[in-house]
Amino acid sequence: EKGHPSIHPSIHPSIMIPPSRRFLLGGPSLAAVLFLLLLVALVPSDSVASRRPRQAGPDTPWEDLRSVLSSPEVLHIPTVIEWKEQCLDPMIFDQYPMPEPFHLFGYDIGYAPAGVCMVHMSCMYPGCKYMFAGPESCPADTPNCIRYNSVLEPPFDSSDLFDDKMELPAAVLHPKTASDVVRGVEFAKEHGIGISVKVMGHSYFGSSTARGTLLIKMSTNYASYGIDGSLTECGVGVHEVGTADGMACDLAEARGKKAYLRVGGGELFDTGYRAVFFDWNENAANQNKYHFVGGYCGTVSAAGGWMHSGGLSGASMRLHGIGIDQVLHVEMVLPGGQHVRFGPTKWKEEREGYIYPETTEVTGYCNANVHDDESLWEWTQCEDDIDFSDLWYAVRGGGGGTFGLVTSLYYQLHDLPGTLQVVRALDPELTTREDTTKTITLLHDYLKFSLTFLYLPERLHNVSQFESRSCNSPAAFLSVPAGGELYCHNSAGDKFIEEWKMYIKEDGETGKEYGEDAELLAQAEDLFTINREFPSQGFVTLRKEEPHMGRLQDDFGVKLSADVGKGFDHVPLYTVTNYLDELVEMLINEAFAGAISSFYLMGGAVPESTDRMNSLSPLRRDAALARTTLTSPELYKAFYDLVWRDANLTTSDSDFPGIFCHNHASNENMGPLKEDWSQPCPSLLEMSQEEREKKCVSQAESFWGTANVARLEEIKKTIDPDELFICNAGIGASSPFVGGVEGPDDDENDDKDDGTGSPASSSFCSKAFVVVIAFVLATSLVL
């Protein structure tokens, strides 16, 4: 996952870090009733969760779109050969083994001219399947099939790229302005073409591309407001009422914040961080220094799927909340083509245990003059009836590429929280110590102390809540001391180590059981060290050498393999509070079974930072830890038996609260069995997708929870009735592992095969529905 440290060499290489319809009929004959029921069975459910994006036809007049754009060259018709040359070829070498070190950066392929490359390259194929080995070792019907050679060593055969399976868009729009986005959406709406959205292609689902769609690629040409100097201090100058600037500052000041940063729809955290941590903070003329809550990797979009899915911030969310909690104002283009901006204008001053006030009213405006020149935009009352409160709720947590396309965001900034200390945990004899009971005892102390410092600081000698919340981790802290890291602001790293040394001597089991073992106690005291220290978060991943010197690191870079079964489950805060000892023992048992977890540290400010008008699932909001998904059914059951113990939620009659992080999951992820939430959904190797969808909690509910999904689906129907924005793992999408309907019918697409195994299915069911209605009317006349 993003931000993983390298596992220390002492860890054995075999240990892997896992990821009713009811019709009341009276009168007709039994045969007529049976006939009617047979036809009704052909009609698909009207749920939005059954769709695939619509594809452009061969006669789509792309030149008509080109003629209304800011510049003709911003529209491109991509080819398979371009994908091979710009995306795949950089991963192919003339020699094997490959040269070391090798790292293909997101920067290297993210700006390739065709716009079809992705960081997760296997997502060019349906379901992000492995596509890299010989067919003789992988039958065509095997899920996540390997088709090419696994490391692309010579001789690599590219004669068959399986382009009939590719999720290659029909056209790519590289907008320079919001007007380009509006024209693209209007064109897609007019011609019934699905829209996919991409910034850099970090999506594990492949949500940023879809076969035959109009892909709007935001990072190529669109304005990067942050790096262009958009940081604004709210106490300086005049901020007009009703303007985006005024609305953002009103909310920021109500939250006790002094400044905001506006980022563009295609801007990366690389430029956003550099705008705040370097351009502003390193400028001696600026008295106030600020902190920007964002993602770990420089190549992640600051206004894309990261925010839409919640926005984990491994360095500071326990201090200030997650990404969606930082948003002050949103500017976007809706599926109807309206260019809008909106944000809270009323809130409750009473906090009632929360950090930020509760949003009670959201106001929005429409751009009456969508011009290439932003200074000529005219924000007025909207002619259309748009529920901006619903939009505010949906876009902050409800998933990207679904409710429209964000063109800019306004993020609140915080006072700079001092230097950042990286605390490293390492037991050099973790796997080599002859007396394994000593290792287990030390491991117990490592886990119990860490969880106590982070979530129950009042149980230690002298740790404040502020110091506890100042320590975070971007999936870099491990369930064993094997090189995992904490990121601590406000000198909390020093406090962590100071408290650990007291704990190991006075309260820990190691000191009690082995107090006479000087060597073991010395190793225990040195288990945690300050490994590195930085002026601010921006310096942590700053590259100091070529390539891309001066930019921020992009984790593992471009990947060929698919993230099958990857995901993050969540450990609720109440589990840590009520069952700390059992949780520690469970994590130790998992480690000895070969399942080592990495943790995104949550809790702290995260539960208290909500404005109570966002779509994050309740379990995610109230989680202590986000952890790598367990693949062993036995370990999974033991974990969820503990998670659900107090919740008393074990039947499908209850609302499922959501368990997975939408930003860190794969297409294969689904919720547990409906009949027993402590049992994982069988994999695609064990059960067909059709069976999984019958027996398991749906993928959408596994991310957002039952109640949120119901509301998000209603918002989706209202805001996108033509279903233009349909993407993998989004609200309204069907699984990539089973055919889905291509969207609402029209004459141009009724008989088109979408390549998913469901040609003309929508047309057939629509005709069947007509037959049903005709039969009912005829029967009524006869009666």
PDB file of N, CA and C in Angstrom, residues 101 103 105 107-108 542-551 553:
ATOM      1  N   PRO A 101      19.032   0.151  -9.809  1.00  0.00           N
ATOM      2  CA  PRO A 101      17.625   0.082  -9.420  1.00  0.00           C
ATOM      3  C   PRO A 101      16.739   0.550 -10.571  1.00  0.00           C
ATOM      4  N   HIS A 103      12.882   2.143 -11.343  1.00  0.00           N
ATOM      5  CA  HIS A 103      11.650   2.721 -10.798  1.00  0.00           C
ATOM      6  C   HIS A 103      11.066   3.617 -11.881  1.00  0.00           C
ATOM      7  N   PHE A 105       8.447   6.232 -12.643  1.00  0.00           N
ATOM      8  CA  PHE A 105       7.644   7.157 -11.861  1.00  0.00           C
ATOM      9  C   PHE A 105       6.300   7.444 -12.532  1.00  0.00           C
ATOM     10  N   TYR A 107       5.240  10.305 -12.715  1.00  0.00           N
ATOM     11  CA  TYR A 107       5.535  11.488 -13.517  1.00  0.00           C
ATOM     12  C   TYR A 107       5.961  11.107 -14.934  1.00  0.00           C
ATOM     13  N   ASP A 108       6.619   9.945 -15.078  1.00  0.00           N
ATOM     14  CA  ASP A 108       7.142   9.528 -16.377  1.00  0.00           C
ATOM     15  C   ASP A 108       6.029   9.174 -17.356  1.00  0.00           C
ATOM     16  N   LEU A 542      10.687  14.462  -0.345  1.00  0.00           N
ATOM     17  CA  LEU A 542      11.310  15.337  -1.349  1.00  0.00           C
ATOM     18  C   LEU A 542      12.485  14.623  -2.007  1.00  0.00           C
ATOM     19  N   ARG A 543      12.468  14.579  -3.330  1.00  0.00           N
ATOM     20  CA  ARG A 543      13.559  13.937  -4.057  1.00  0.00           C
ATOM     21  C   ARG A 543      14.729  14.907  -4.178  1.00  0.00           C
ATOM     22  N   LYS A 544      15.916  14.417  -3.772  1.00  0.00           N
ATOM     23  CA  LYS A 544      17.108  15.252  -3.784  1.00  0.00           C
ATOM     24  C   LYS A 544      18.059  14.877  -4.913  1.00  0.00           C
ATOM     25  N   GLU A 545      17.609  14.004  -5.783  1.00  0.00           N
ATOM     26  CA  GLU A 545      18.427  13.608  -6.921  1.00  0.00           C
ATOM     27  C   GLU A 545      17.537  13.336  -8.113  1.00  0.00           C
ATOM     28  N   GLU A 546      18.151  13.281  -9.280  1.00  0.00           N
ATOM     29  CA  GLU A 546      17.402  12.968 -10.497  1.00  0.00           C
ATOM     30  C   GLU A 546      17.087  11.482 -10.546  1.00  0.00           C
ATOM     31  N   PRO A 547      16.029  11.087 -11.234  1.00  0.00           N
ATOM     32  CA  PRO A 547      15.121  11.960 -11.963  1.00  0.00           C
ATOM     33  C   PRO A 547      14.117  12.642 -11.036  1.00  0.00           C
ATOM     34  N   HIS A 548      13.540  13.715 -11.526  1.00  0.00           N
ATOM     35  CA  HIS A 548      12.484  14.457 -10.824  1.00  0.00           C
ATOM     36  C   HIS A 548      12.959  15.056  -9.517  1.00  0.00           C
ATOM     37  N   MET A 549      14.196  15.527  -9.509  1.00  0.00           N
ATOM     38  CA  MET A 549      14.722  16.202  -8.328  1.00  0.00           C
ATOM     39  C   MET A 549      13.857  17.421  -8.014  1.00  0.00           C
ATOM     40  N   GLY A 550      13.551  17.602  -6.727  1.00  0.00           N
ATOM     41  CA  GLY A 550      12.718  18.716  -6.309  1.00  0.00           C
ATOM     42  C   GLY A 550      11.234  18.415  -6.293  1.00  0.00           C
ATOM     43  N   ARG A 551      10.854  17.247  -6.806  1.00  0.00           N
ATOM     44  CA  ARG A 551       9.452  16.826  -6.729  1.00  0.00           C
ATOM     45  C   ARG A 551       9.315  15.796  -5.601  1.00  0.00           C
ATOM     46  N   GLN A 553       8.205  12.136  -3.902  1.00  0.00           N
ATOM     47  CA  GLN A 553       8.228  10.719  -4.256  1.00  0.00           C
ATOM     48  C   GLN A 553       6.826  10.188  -4.551  1.00  0.00           C
TER      49      GLN A 553
END
